[in-house]
Amino acid sequence: MSASGRIRTLPGDFSPPGGRPVDLVLRTVGERTTELALRLALENIRPNRVHIAENIRPLSAAVDRILAIDHHEASHVVHLDADCLVLEDMRPFLDANELAYTDCFVHDRFRGRVHCGVHITRADLVRGMRRADVGAFARDWLGPVLRPEAFRRHLARRELQPGVQLKGFRILHDHLQDHADIYAKYALRELRSRDEGSRARLEAAMAQWGDGPDFTVAREAVRHSRERVPHDVTPDQLAARIEELPAVAARETAALGLPPLPPPAMADVYAAAEAFPREERAKVFGLGLPGTGTRSLTTALHELGFDLASFPFGAGDAAALRRGDGRFPALRHYDGLADVFALPHLAELDALHPGARFVLTVRDKEGWLRAAERLWDTGWPEGAPAAERAAQREARRLFQERVCGGHGFDRERLAQVYDAQAARVRAYFARRPGDLLVLDVCGGEGWEKLAPFLGRRTPAVPFPHTRTNPLDLLPR
């Protein structure tokens, strides 16, 4: 299929005075909510410039053309799909955020709280994505075909930021969509959900679906892909199947005989949003030493709706780290911190955030010592801005001095540190045991303790045990 569609740039500057220069790229393939999505984005993102990618197919061609956009002086770019309806003012976060990549949690019509559809990308990462060479992987990997944008982003992001920062916003995703679009999306969703973890998530979501037309269409689409697309499909064959999906979706949904949908109105958006009221959340702090399952804890907290700042390396956060007073500006936007940032400032964070909840992750000491040795001199990617690399080095140095008793890895000293820190945290909460949860993630503990501690229902998906992303093993 030859590339189609166009990119147009709206006249004018929609940004607030003094705001960080942020561009918006809205990608649409004719979604019913396109105009509503644009209107809400202008109101709640307030970008400098707006580029609209219209009806560019296939997806890989859309990604190429979007990445070719010249963003001039923009610091960051918000890439937004037209099935995303932004109902929260994102500008305060955008003006404060300096990270290379932040992926956004949304309220999805079919899957609940997921991160998709809205991506906040620093301009240097956009340029890196433009340069990323996926040709060496396209012959043997399905990833570049299934997720061309995400694959490029990963290849470029690992040179700038070691992981993905996640942040939730009040954004509706896949609400008020046309039935044919739902069909195409969920036929593709099944193809993207064939590893064990992703399939479990899809099955858990489908178990909650009702009997309405949207869910009927989505079920039919999942069934179609499972029956028609074999698991041993080649990348070229898969690309051809994906290109056929719009036509297949139009044909199959027409056969269902569903009545046409009226054009959506803003009142419909606000009615749908009533199912996701604004929520005041207590802060949550992870107090375990790095290597005790803190990454797994952070991932699990995201699943429960608590978004921790993984990389608070802004100038204000670095200053708070030096002062040791716990007044991290990142906590204006995030629900908590973990390990290097939380443990040394336990008393200060407790005093600043009444009602906060604290989780001490533990594991067998020998296992922790092995993990600590691997992590001891972990640095920030060399391609990252010098200020971020310096902030990460300073955070590591201060943590090693204040908590670990020295800079060098000394097994005997660190064995004593492990015992002393766990004892210190337990002693601090001796008179308030209900505010502390001790969690042995590496020993198999998970949702059965964490969810009730935070007043949440137990998720239907397995507890995350976050290890190396398989994409990180790709050659550089």
Short mmCIF file of C-alpha atoms in Angstrom, two decimals:
data_model
loop_
_atom_site.label_atom_id
_atom_site.label_comp_id
_atom_site.label_asym_id
_atom_site.label_seq_id
_atom_site.Cartn_x
_atom_site.Cartn_y
_atom_site.Cartn_z
CA MET A 1 0.00 0.00 0.00
CA SER A 2 1.38 3.43 -0.94
CA ALA A 3 1.30 6.14 1.72
CA SER A 4 -1.75 8.41 1.70
CA GLY A 5 -3.04 11.39 3.65
CA ARG A 6 -1.37 14.64 4.66
CA ILE A 7 0.04 16.70 7.51
CA ARG A 8 -1.26 20.23 7.99
CA THR A 9 -0.19 22.87 10.48
CA LEU A 10 -2.74 25.14 12.12
CA PRO A 11 -2.03 28.87 12.07
CA GLY A 12 -1.41 30.60 15.38
CA ASP A 13 0.22 30.02 18.76
CA PHE A 14 -2.00 28.57 21.50
CA SER A 15 0.53 28.59 24.35
CA PRO A 16 0.30 30.56 27.61
CA PRO A 17 2.69 33.49 28.22
CA GLY A 18 5.98 32.22 29.60
CA GLY A 19 5.10 28.57 29.09
CA ARG A 20 7.55 25.91 27.98
CA PRO A 21 7.53 25.62 24.17
CA VAL A 22 5.50 22.48 23.49
CA ASP A 23 4.13 21.30 20.15
CA LEU A 24 1.10 19.08 19.59
CA VAL A 25 0.87 16.39 16.90
CA LEU A 26 -2.66 15.02 16.54
CA ARG A 27 -2.92 11.82 14.51
CA THR A 28 -6.30 10.94 13.03
CA VAL A 29 -7.55 8.30 10.62
CA GLY A 30 -11.05 9.76 10.64
CA GLU A 31 -12.12 8.96 14.22
CA ARG A 32 -15.54 10.31 15.20
CA THR A 33 -13.91 12.18 18.06
CA THR A 34 -11.27 14.02 16.00
CA GLU A 35 -12.75 17.51 16.33
CA LEU A 36 -13.57 17.01 20.01
CA ALA A 37 -10.05 15.71 20.66
CA LEU A 38 -8.53 18.76 18.98
CA ARG A 39 -10.77 21.19 20.86
CA LEU A 40 -9.95 19.63 24.23
CA ALA A 41 -6.23 19.43 23.42
CA LEU A 42 -6.09 23.12 22.56
CA GLU A 43 -7.80 23.89 25.86
CA ASN A 44 -5.79 21.57 28.13
CA ILE A 45 -2.38 21.32 26.45
CA ARG A 46 -2.20 24.86 25.02
CA PRO A 47 0.56 24.06 22.52
CA ASN A 48 2.74 26.49 20.64
CA ARG A 49 2.12 24.84 17.30
CA VAL A 50 -0.36 22.21 16.18
CA HIS A 51 0.31 19.66 13.44
CA ILE A 52 -2.47 17.32 12.32
CA ALA A 53 -1.58 14.05 10.60
CA GLU A 54 -4.68 13.13 8.62
CA ASN A 55 -5.50 9.72 7.20
CA ILE A 56 -1.91 8.61 6.63
CA ARG A 57 -1.74 4.88 6.08
CA PRO A 58 -0.15 2.48 6.73
CA LEU A 59 0.81 3.24 10.33
CA SER A 60 4.54 2.88 9.60
CA ALA A 61 4.24 5.62 6.96
CA ALA A 62 2.36 7.83 9.42
CA VAL A 63 5.18 7.42 11.94
CA ASP A 64 7.82 8.31 9.34
CA ARG A 65 5.99 11.45 8.26
CA ILE A 66 5.17 12.55 11.81
CA LEU A 67 8.80 12.18 12.86
CA ALA A 68 9.88 14.30 9.87
CA ILE A 69 7.99 17.34 11.23
CA ASP A 70 10.31 20.24 12.11
CA HIS A 71 9.51 21.33 15.67
CA HIS A 72 11.81 24.37 15.56
CA GLU A 73 12.27 25.65 19.13
CA ALA A 74 9.93 23.20 20.88
CA SER A 75 11.27 21.62 24.05
CA HIS A 76 8.77 18.74 23.99
CA VAL A 77 6.15 17.30 21.68
CA VAL A 78 2.84 15.80 22.78
CA HIS A 79 1.81 13.07 20.35
CA LEU A 80 -1.94 12.53 20.70
CA ASP A 81 -4.24 10.09 18.95
CA ALA A 82 -7.66 11.38 17.95
CA ASP A 83 -9.38 8.77 20.12
CA CYS A 84 -7.98 10.56 23.23
CA LEU A 85 -10.11 13.21 24.95
CA VAL A 86 -8.04 15.29 27.38
CA LEU A 87 -10.14 16.47 30.34
CA GLU A 88 -7.38 17.74 32.63
CA ASP A 89 -5.14 20.77 32.39
CA MET A 90 -1.79 19.25 31.44
CA ARG A 91 0.07 22.57 31.23
CA PRO A 92 1.41 22.68 34.81
CA PHE A 93 3.03 19.29 34.28
CA LEU A 94 4.30 20.15 30.79
CA ASP A 95 5.92 23.34 32.08
CA ALA A 96 7.68 21.42 34.89
CA ASN A 97 8.61 18.22 33.06
CA GLU A 98 12.15 17.89 31.70
CA LEU A 99 12.33 14.14 31.04
CA ALA A 100 13.00 12.66 27.62
CA TYR A 101 9.87 10.51 27.68
CA THR A 102 6.69 10.30 29.72
CA ASP A 103 3.96 7.84 28.78
CA CYS A 104 0.46 8.75 29.90
CA PHE A 105 -2.14 6.61 31.63
CA VAL A 106 -5.66 7.09 30.26
CA HIS A 107 -9.14 5.76 31.05
CA ASP A 108 -9.76 3.24 28.27
CA ARG A 109 -13.30 2.20 27.33
CA PHE A 110 -12.33 -1.47 27.07
CA ARG A 111 -9.26 -1.99 29.25
CA GLY A 112 -9.55 0.43 32.15
CA ARG A 113 -6.41 2.30 33.21
CA VAL A 114 -3.74 1.78 30.58
CA HIS A 115 -0.91 3.85 29.16
CA CYS A 116 -1.45 4.53 25.48
CA GLY A 117 -2.48 7.20 23.00
CA VAL A 118 -0.71 10.19 24.60
CA HIS A 119 3.08 10.47 24.67
CA ILE A 120 5.18 13.38 25.95
CA THR A 121 8.50 13.31 24.12
CA ARG A 122 11.46 15.64 24.41
CA ALA A 123 12.66 17.10 21.11
CA ASP A 124 16.04 15.33 21.21
CA LEU A 125 14.24 11.99 21.56
CA VAL A 126 12.02 12.84 18.59
CA ARG A 127 15.17 13.51 16.55
CA GLY A 128 16.64 10.23 17.79
CA MET A 129 13.49 8.38 16.72
CA ARG A 130 13.82 9.95 13.29
CA ARG A 131 17.37 8.58 12.99
CA ALA A 132 16.61 5.14 14.48
CA ASP A 133 17.34 2.33 12.04
CA VAL A 134 14.76 -0.43 12.41
CA GLY A 135 15.83 -2.19 9.22
CA ALA A 136 18.09 -4.64 11.04
CA PHE A 137 15.14 -5.82 13.15
CA ALA A 138 12.27 -5.65 10.65
CA ARG A 139 13.24 -8.91 8.91
CA ASP A 140 13.04 -11.04 12.05
CA TRP A 141 11.00 -9.11 14.64
CA LEU A 142 7.26 -8.48 14.66
CA GLY A 143 7.75 -5.48 16.95
CA PRO A 144 8.53 -2.92 14.21
CA VAL A 145 5.37 -4.03 12.38
CA LEU A 146 3.02 -4.15 15.37
CA ARG A 147 4.29 -1.02 17.13
CA PRO A 148 6.41 1.02 14.72
CA GLU A 149 6.34 4.20 16.83
CA ALA A 150 7.04 2.45 20.14
CA PHE A 151 9.88 0.41 18.62
CA ARG A 152 11.60 3.49 17.25
CA ARG A 153 11.07 5.30 20.53
CA HIS A 154 12.64 2.48 22.48
CA LEU A 155 15.73 2.33 20.28
CA ALA A 156 16.27 6.07 20.73
CA ARG A 157 15.11 6.39 24.35
CA ARG A 158 17.63 3.99 25.82
CA GLU A 159 20.38 6.45 24.81
CA LEU A 160 18.68 9.22 26.83
CA GLN A 161 16.67 7.74 29.69
CA PRO A 162 17.00 4.25 31.25
CA GLY A 163 13.29 3.61 31.63
CA VAL A 164 9.83 4.97 30.94
CA GLN A 165 8.24 7.48 33.30
CA LEU A 166 4.50 6.87 33.64
CA LYS A 167 2.00 9.54 34.63
CA GLY A 168 -1.78 9.43 34.78
CA PHE A 169 -4.10 12.15 33.51
CA ARG A 170 -7.86 12.45 33.21
CA ILE A 171 -8.04 11.39 29.58
CA LEU A 172 -10.71 9.24 27.95
CA HIS A 173 -9.47 6.74 25.38
CA ASP A 174 -11.55 4.78 22.84
CA HIS A 175 -14.85 6.21 24.08
CA LEU A 176 -17.51 7.24 21.53
CA GLN A 177 -15.76 5.50 18.64
CA ASP A 178 -17.20 4.19 15.40
CA HIS A 179 -17.86 0.44 15.34
CA ALA A 180 -15.54 -0.15 12.37
CA ASP A 181 -12.73 1.68 14.18
CA ILE A 182 -13.31 -0.45 17.29
CA TYR A 183 -13.13 -3.58 15.17
CA ALA A 184 -9.85 -2.56 13.53
CA LYS A 185 -8.35 -1.58 16.89
CA TYR A 186 -9.22 -4.85 18.62
CA ALA A 187 -8.20 -7.06 15.74
CA LEU A 188 -4.82 -5.31 16.08
CA ARG A 189 -4.97 -5.45 19.88
CA GLU A 190 -5.17 -9.24 19.74
CA LEU A 191 -2.12 -9.35 17.48
CA ARG A 192 -0.25 -7.21 20.02
CA SER A 193 -1.31 -9.44 22.91
CA ARG A 194 0.24 -12.78 22.05
CA ASP A 195 2.93 -12.93 24.70
CA GLU A 196 1.85 -14.43 28.02
CA GLY A 197 1.59 -11.20 29.99
CA SER A 198 -0.24 -9.19 27.34
CA ARG A 199 -2.65 -12.03 26.65
CA ALA A 200 -3.47 -12.26 30.38
CA ARG A 201 -4.21 -8.53 30.44
CA LEU A 202 -6.48 -8.76 27.42
CA GLU A 203 -8.33 -11.76 28.84
CA ALA A 204 -8.78 -9.95 32.18
CA ALA A 205 -10.22 -6.93 30.36
CA MET A 206 -12.56 -9.03 28.22
CA ALA A 207 -13.91 -10.74 31.33
CA GLN A 208 -15.27 -7.34 32.42
CA TRP A 209 -16.92 -6.44 29.13
CA GLY A 210 -20.68 -6.03 29.02
CA ASP A 211 -23.15 -6.89 26.28
CA GLY A 212 -23.37 -3.54 24.47
CA PRO A 213 -22.60 -3.07 20.78
CA ASP A 214 -19.06 -1.75 21.42
CA PHE A 215 -18.09 -4.88 23.32
CA THR A 216 -19.78 -7.18 20.81
CA VAL A 217 -17.72 -5.62 18.03
CA ALA A 218 -14.49 -5.86 20.03
CA ARG A 219 -15.11 -9.54 20.82
CA GLU A 220 -15.72 -10.29 17.15
CA ALA A 221 -12.50 -8.52 16.22
CA VAL A 222 -10.45 -10.49 18.74
CA ARG A 223 -12.02 -13.72 17.49
CA HIS A 224 -11.22 -12.77 13.90
CA SER A 225 -7.51 -12.30 14.58
CA ARG A 226 -7.27 -15.45 16.65
CA GLU A 227 -8.86 -17.50 13.91
CA ARG A 228 -7.37 -15.87 10.82
CA VAL A 229 -3.82 -14.85 11.74
CA PRO A 230 -1.47 -17.70 12.76
CA HIS A 231 1.12 -17.21 15.48
CA ASP A 232 3.96 -18.12 13.12
CA VAL A 233 3.15 -15.29 10.70
CA THR A 234 6.17 -13.53 9.18
CA PRO A 235 6.70 -9.77 9.49
CA ASP A 236 5.78 -9.21 5.83
CA GLN A 237 2.65 -11.33 6.15
CA LEU A 238 1.68 -9.52 9.34
CA ALA A 239 2.14 -6.11 7.71
CA ALA A 240 -0.17 -7.17 4.88
CA ARG A 241 -2.81 -8.35 7.38
CA ILE A 242 -2.66 -5.07 9.29
CA GLU A 243 -3.03 -3.04 6.08
CA GLU A 244 -6.19 -5.01 5.30
CA LEU A 245 -7.81 -4.31 8.68
CA PRO A 246 -9.76 -1.13 7.79
CA ALA A 247 -11.47 -2.89 4.87
CA VAL A 248 -12.07 -6.03 6.93
CA ALA A 249 -13.49 -3.94 9.77
CA ALA A 250 -15.90 -2.10 7.47
CA ARG A 251 -17.13 -5.36 5.95
CA GLU A 252 -17.51 -7.28 9.21
CA THR A 253 -19.23 -4.50 11.17
CA ALA A 254 -21.64 -3.92 8.30
CA ALA A 255 -22.55 -7.60 8.49
CA LEU A 256 -23.46 -7.17 12.17
CA GLY A 257 -26.29 -4.84 11.17
CA LEU A 258 -25.70 -2.31 13.93
CA PRO A 259 -27.56 1.02 13.68
CA PRO A 260 -25.47 4.07 12.68
CA LEU A 261 -24.19 6.26 15.49
CA PRO A 262 -25.09 9.94 15.80
CA PRO A 263 -22.21 12.45 15.76
CA PRO A 264 -20.70 12.77 19.25
CA ALA A 265 -21.11 16.00 21.20
CA MET A 266 -19.15 17.47 24.09
CA ALA A 267 -22.05 16.56 26.37
CA ASP A 268 -21.40 12.90 25.49
CA VAL A 269 -17.77 13.30 26.52
CA TYR A 270 -18.67 14.74 29.90
CA ALA A 271 -21.29 12.03 30.43
CA ALA A 272 -18.68 9.33 29.75
CA ALA A 273 -16.24 11.08 32.09
CA GLU A 274 -18.66 10.76 35.01
CA ALA A 275 -17.54 7.14 35.36
CA PHE A 276 -14.03 8.41 36.20
CA PRO A 277 -14.40 11.06 38.92
CA ARG A 278 -11.42 13.01 40.16
CA GLU A 279 -9.68 11.28 43.03
CA GLU A 280 -7.61 12.61 45.90
CA ARG A 281 -4.89 10.05 46.60
CA ALA A 282 -2.58 9.73 49.57
CA LYS A 283 1.13 9.81 48.83
CA VAL A 284 2.94 6.46 48.76
CA PHE A 285 6.65 6.03 49.44
CA GLY A 286 8.76 2.95 48.78
CA LEU A 287 11.39 2.55 51.49
CA GLY A 288 13.28 -0.51 50.29
CA LEU A 289 16.89 -0.45 49.23
CA PRO A 290 17.50 -0.65 45.46
CA GLY A 291 17.52 -4.32 44.51
CA THR A 292 14.72 -5.35 46.91
CA GLY A 293 12.00 -5.24 44.26
CA THR A 294 11.49 -1.47 44.15
CA ARG A 295 10.93 -1.45 40.38
CA SER A 296 8.31 -4.16 40.74
CA LEU A 297 6.68 -2.16 43.52
CA THR A 298 6.60 0.99 41.38
CA THR A 299 5.03 -0.94 38.49
CA ALA A 300 2.45 -2.47 40.83
CA LEU A 301 1.60 0.95 42.25
CA HIS A 302 0.98 2.24 38.73
CA GLU A 303 -1.42 -0.67 38.25
CA LEU A 304 -3.28 0.41 41.40
CA GLY A 305 -3.45 4.03 40.29
CA PHE A 306 -0.49 5.55 42.16
CA ASP A 307 2.12 7.12 39.89
CA LEU A 308 5.58 7.42 41.45
CA ALA A 309 8.29 9.69 40.07
CA SER A 310 11.02 7.38 38.81
CA PHE A 311 13.52 10.04 37.77
CA PRO A 312 13.12 13.28 39.81
CA PHE A 313 16.28 14.88 38.45
CA GLY A 314 15.05 18.41 37.82
CA ALA A 315 16.99 21.32 39.31
CA GLY A 316 14.51 21.74 42.15
CA ASP A 317 14.56 18.05 43.00
CA ALA A 318 18.36 18.00 42.97
CA ALA A 319 18.36 20.96 45.37
CA ALA A 320 15.92 19.15 47.69
CA LEU A 321 18.16 16.11 47.60
CA ARG A 322 21.16 18.18 48.63
CA ARG A 323 19.24 19.91 51.42
CA GLY A 324 17.80 16.60 52.62
CA ASP A 325 14.47 18.22 53.55
CA GLY A 326 12.20 16.05 51.39
CA ARG A 327 10.65 19.05 49.58
CA PHE A 328 10.79 17.52 46.10
CA PRO A 329 8.95 19.60 43.46
CA ALA A 330 8.17 16.33 41.64
CA LEU A 331 5.64 15.55 44.38
CA ARG A 332 3.44 18.37 43.08
CA HIS A 333 2.75 16.14 40.08
CA TYR A 334 3.39 12.56 41.26
CA ASP A 335 1.96 10.36 44.00
CA GLY A 336 5.24 9.36 45.61
CA LEU A 337 8.89 8.35 45.42
CA ALA A 338 10.92 5.22 46.05
CA ASP A 339 14.33 3.89 47.20
CA VAL A 340 17.15 6.45 46.63
CA PHE A 341 14.81 9.42 47.03
CA ALA A 342 12.46 8.18 49.74
CA LEU A 343 14.49 6.11 52.20
CA PRO A 344 16.98 8.82 53.30
CA HIS A 345 14.13 11.31 53.87
CA LEU A 346 11.64 9.13 55.72
CA ALA A 347 10.97 11.51 58.63
CA GLU A 348 10.80 14.59 56.39
CA LEU A 349 8.41 13.00 53.89
CA ASP A 350 6.25 11.70 56.72
CA ALA A 351 5.97 15.17 58.25
CA LEU A 352 5.26 16.88 54.91
CA HIS A 353 2.57 14.42 53.78
CA PRO A 354 0.11 13.49 56.56
CA GLY A 355 -1.75 10.29 55.78
CA ALA A 356 0.96 8.97 53.48
CA ARG A 357 1.48 5.22 53.16
CA PHE A 358 4.90 3.56 53.30
CA VAL A 359 6.04 0.25 51.82
CA LEU A 360 9.28 -1.40 52.91
CA THR A 361 10.40 -3.95 50.31
CA VAL A 362 12.66 -6.70 51.66
CA ARG A 363 14.26 -9.88 50.34
CA ASP A 364 16.79 -12.49 51.41
CA LYS A 365 20.02 -10.69 52.25
CA GLU A 366 22.28 -12.75 50.01
CA GLY A 367 20.02 -12.13 47.03
CA TRP A 368 20.03 -8.42 47.81
CA LEU A 369 23.82 -8.28 48.03
CA ARG A 370 24.11 -9.86 44.58
CA ALA A 371 21.59 -7.36 43.17
CA ALA A 372 23.28 -4.43 44.90
CA GLU A 373 26.64 -5.34 43.40
CA ARG A 374 25.11 -5.32 39.91
CA LEU A 375 23.41 -1.98 40.52
CA TRP A 376 26.19 -0.24 42.45
CA ASP A 377 27.76 1.84 39.69
CA THR A 378 24.77 2.07 37.36
CA GLY A 379 24.93 5.38 35.50
CA TRP A 380 22.70 7.57 33.38
CA PRO A 381 22.89 7.15 29.58
CA GLU A 382 25.74 9.09 28.00
CA GLY A 383 23.44 10.70 25.46
CA ALA A 384 21.34 12.40 28.15
CA PRO A 385 21.78 16.10 28.96
CA ALA A 386 24.77 16.84 31.19
CA ALA A 387 22.54 18.25 33.94
CA GLU A 388 20.59 14.98 34.20
CA ARG A 389 23.75 12.89 34.28
CA ALA A 390 25.18 15.12 37.02
CA ALA A 391 21.95 14.92 39.03
CA GLN A 392 21.93 11.13 38.82
CA ARG A 393 25.56 10.92 39.92
CA GLU A 394 24.85 13.25 42.82
CA ALA A 395 21.77 11.25 43.87
CA ARG A 396 23.83 8.05 43.85
CA ARG A 397 26.70 9.66 45.77
CA LEU A 398 24.45 11.14 48.46
CA PHE A 399 22.57 7.87 48.87
CA GLN A 400 25.77 5.90 49.24
CA GLU A 401 27.08 8.38 51.82
CA ARG A 402 23.88 8.83 53.84
CA VAL A 403 22.52 5.31 53.73
CA CYS A 404 25.25 2.91 52.61
CA GLY A 405 28.16 4.27 54.66
CA GLY A 406 30.58 4.73 51.77
CA HIS A 407 31.09 4.78 48.01
CA GLY A 408 32.80 1.48 47.38
CA PHE A 409 30.94 -1.82 47.25
CA ASP A 410 31.91 -3.61 50.47
CA ARG A 411 29.93 -6.80 51.02
CA GLU A 412 30.44 -6.96 54.79
CA ARG A 413 29.56 -3.31 55.35
CA LEU A 414 26.49 -3.49 53.12
CA ALA A 415 25.22 -6.63 54.87
CA GLN A 416 25.17 -4.56 58.07
CA VAL A 417 23.54 -1.64 56.22
CA TYR A 418 20.74 -3.91 55.00
CA ASP A 419 19.90 -5.03 58.54
CA ALA A 420 20.25 -1.53 59.99
CA GLN A 421 17.99 0.15 57.44
CA ALA A 422 15.22 -2.43 57.79
CA ALA A 423 15.43 -2.11 61.57
CA ARG A 424 15.36 1.70 61.35
CA VAL A 425 12.20 1.73 59.26
CA ARG A 426 10.43 -0.81 61.46
CA ALA A 427 11.39 1.13 64.60
CA TYR A 428 10.12 4.39 63.09
CA PHE A 429 6.65 2.90 62.62
CA ALA A 430 6.61 0.86 65.82
CA ARG A 431 3.74 2.96 67.20
CA ARG A 432 1.99 3.29 63.84
CA PRO A 433 2.12 -0.21 62.37
CA GLY A 434 -0.89 0.45 60.15
CA ASP A 435 1.06 3.01 58.09
CA LEU A 436 3.79 0.58 57.06
CA LEU A 437 3.62 -2.50 54.86
CA VAL A 438 6.58 -4.88 54.73
CA LEU A 439 6.54 -6.62 51.36
CA ASP A 440 8.81 -9.43 50.12
CA VAL A 441 8.25 -9.16 46.37
CA CYS A 442 11.16 -11.44 45.54
CA GLY A 443 9.74 -14.03 47.95
CA GLY A 444 6.40 -14.12 46.15
CA GLU A 445 4.30 -11.59 48.09
CA GLY A 446 2.21 -9.19 46.03
CA TRP A 447 -1.36 -8.11 45.48
CA GLU A 448 -2.76 -10.00 48.48
CA LYS A 449 -0.89 -7.60 50.78
CA LEU A 450 -0.40 -4.45 48.72
CA ALA A 451 -3.92 -3.91 47.35
CA PRO A 452 -5.79 -4.00 50.70
CA PHE A 453 -3.07 -1.90 52.33
CA LEU A 454 -3.88 0.88 49.85
CA GLY A 455 -7.63 0.28 49.85
CA ARG A 456 -7.70 -1.05 46.29
CA ARG A 457 -9.29 -4.09 44.71
CA THR A 458 -6.91 -6.85 43.70
CA PRO A 459 -6.13 -6.55 39.98
CA ALA A 460 -7.01 -9.46 37.72
CA VAL A 461 -3.49 -9.56 36.25
CA PRO A 462 -0.42 -11.20 37.81
CA PHE A 463 1.71 -9.12 40.15
CA PRO A 464 4.53 -7.54 38.11
CA HIS A 465 8.05 -8.80 38.60
CA THR A 466 9.94 -6.12 36.69
CA ARG A 467 13.19 -7.28 35.21
CA THR A 468 15.09 -6.35 32.07
CA ASN A 469 12.96 -5.28 29.14
CA PRO A 470 13.73 -7.80 26.36
CA LEU A 471 14.15 -4.88 23.95
CA ASP A 472 17.09 -3.69 26.06
CA LEU A 473 18.96 -6.78 24.89
CA LEU A 474 18.89 -5.58 21.29
CA PRO A 475 22.31 -4.60 19.91
CA ARG A 476 23.11 -0.90 20.12
#
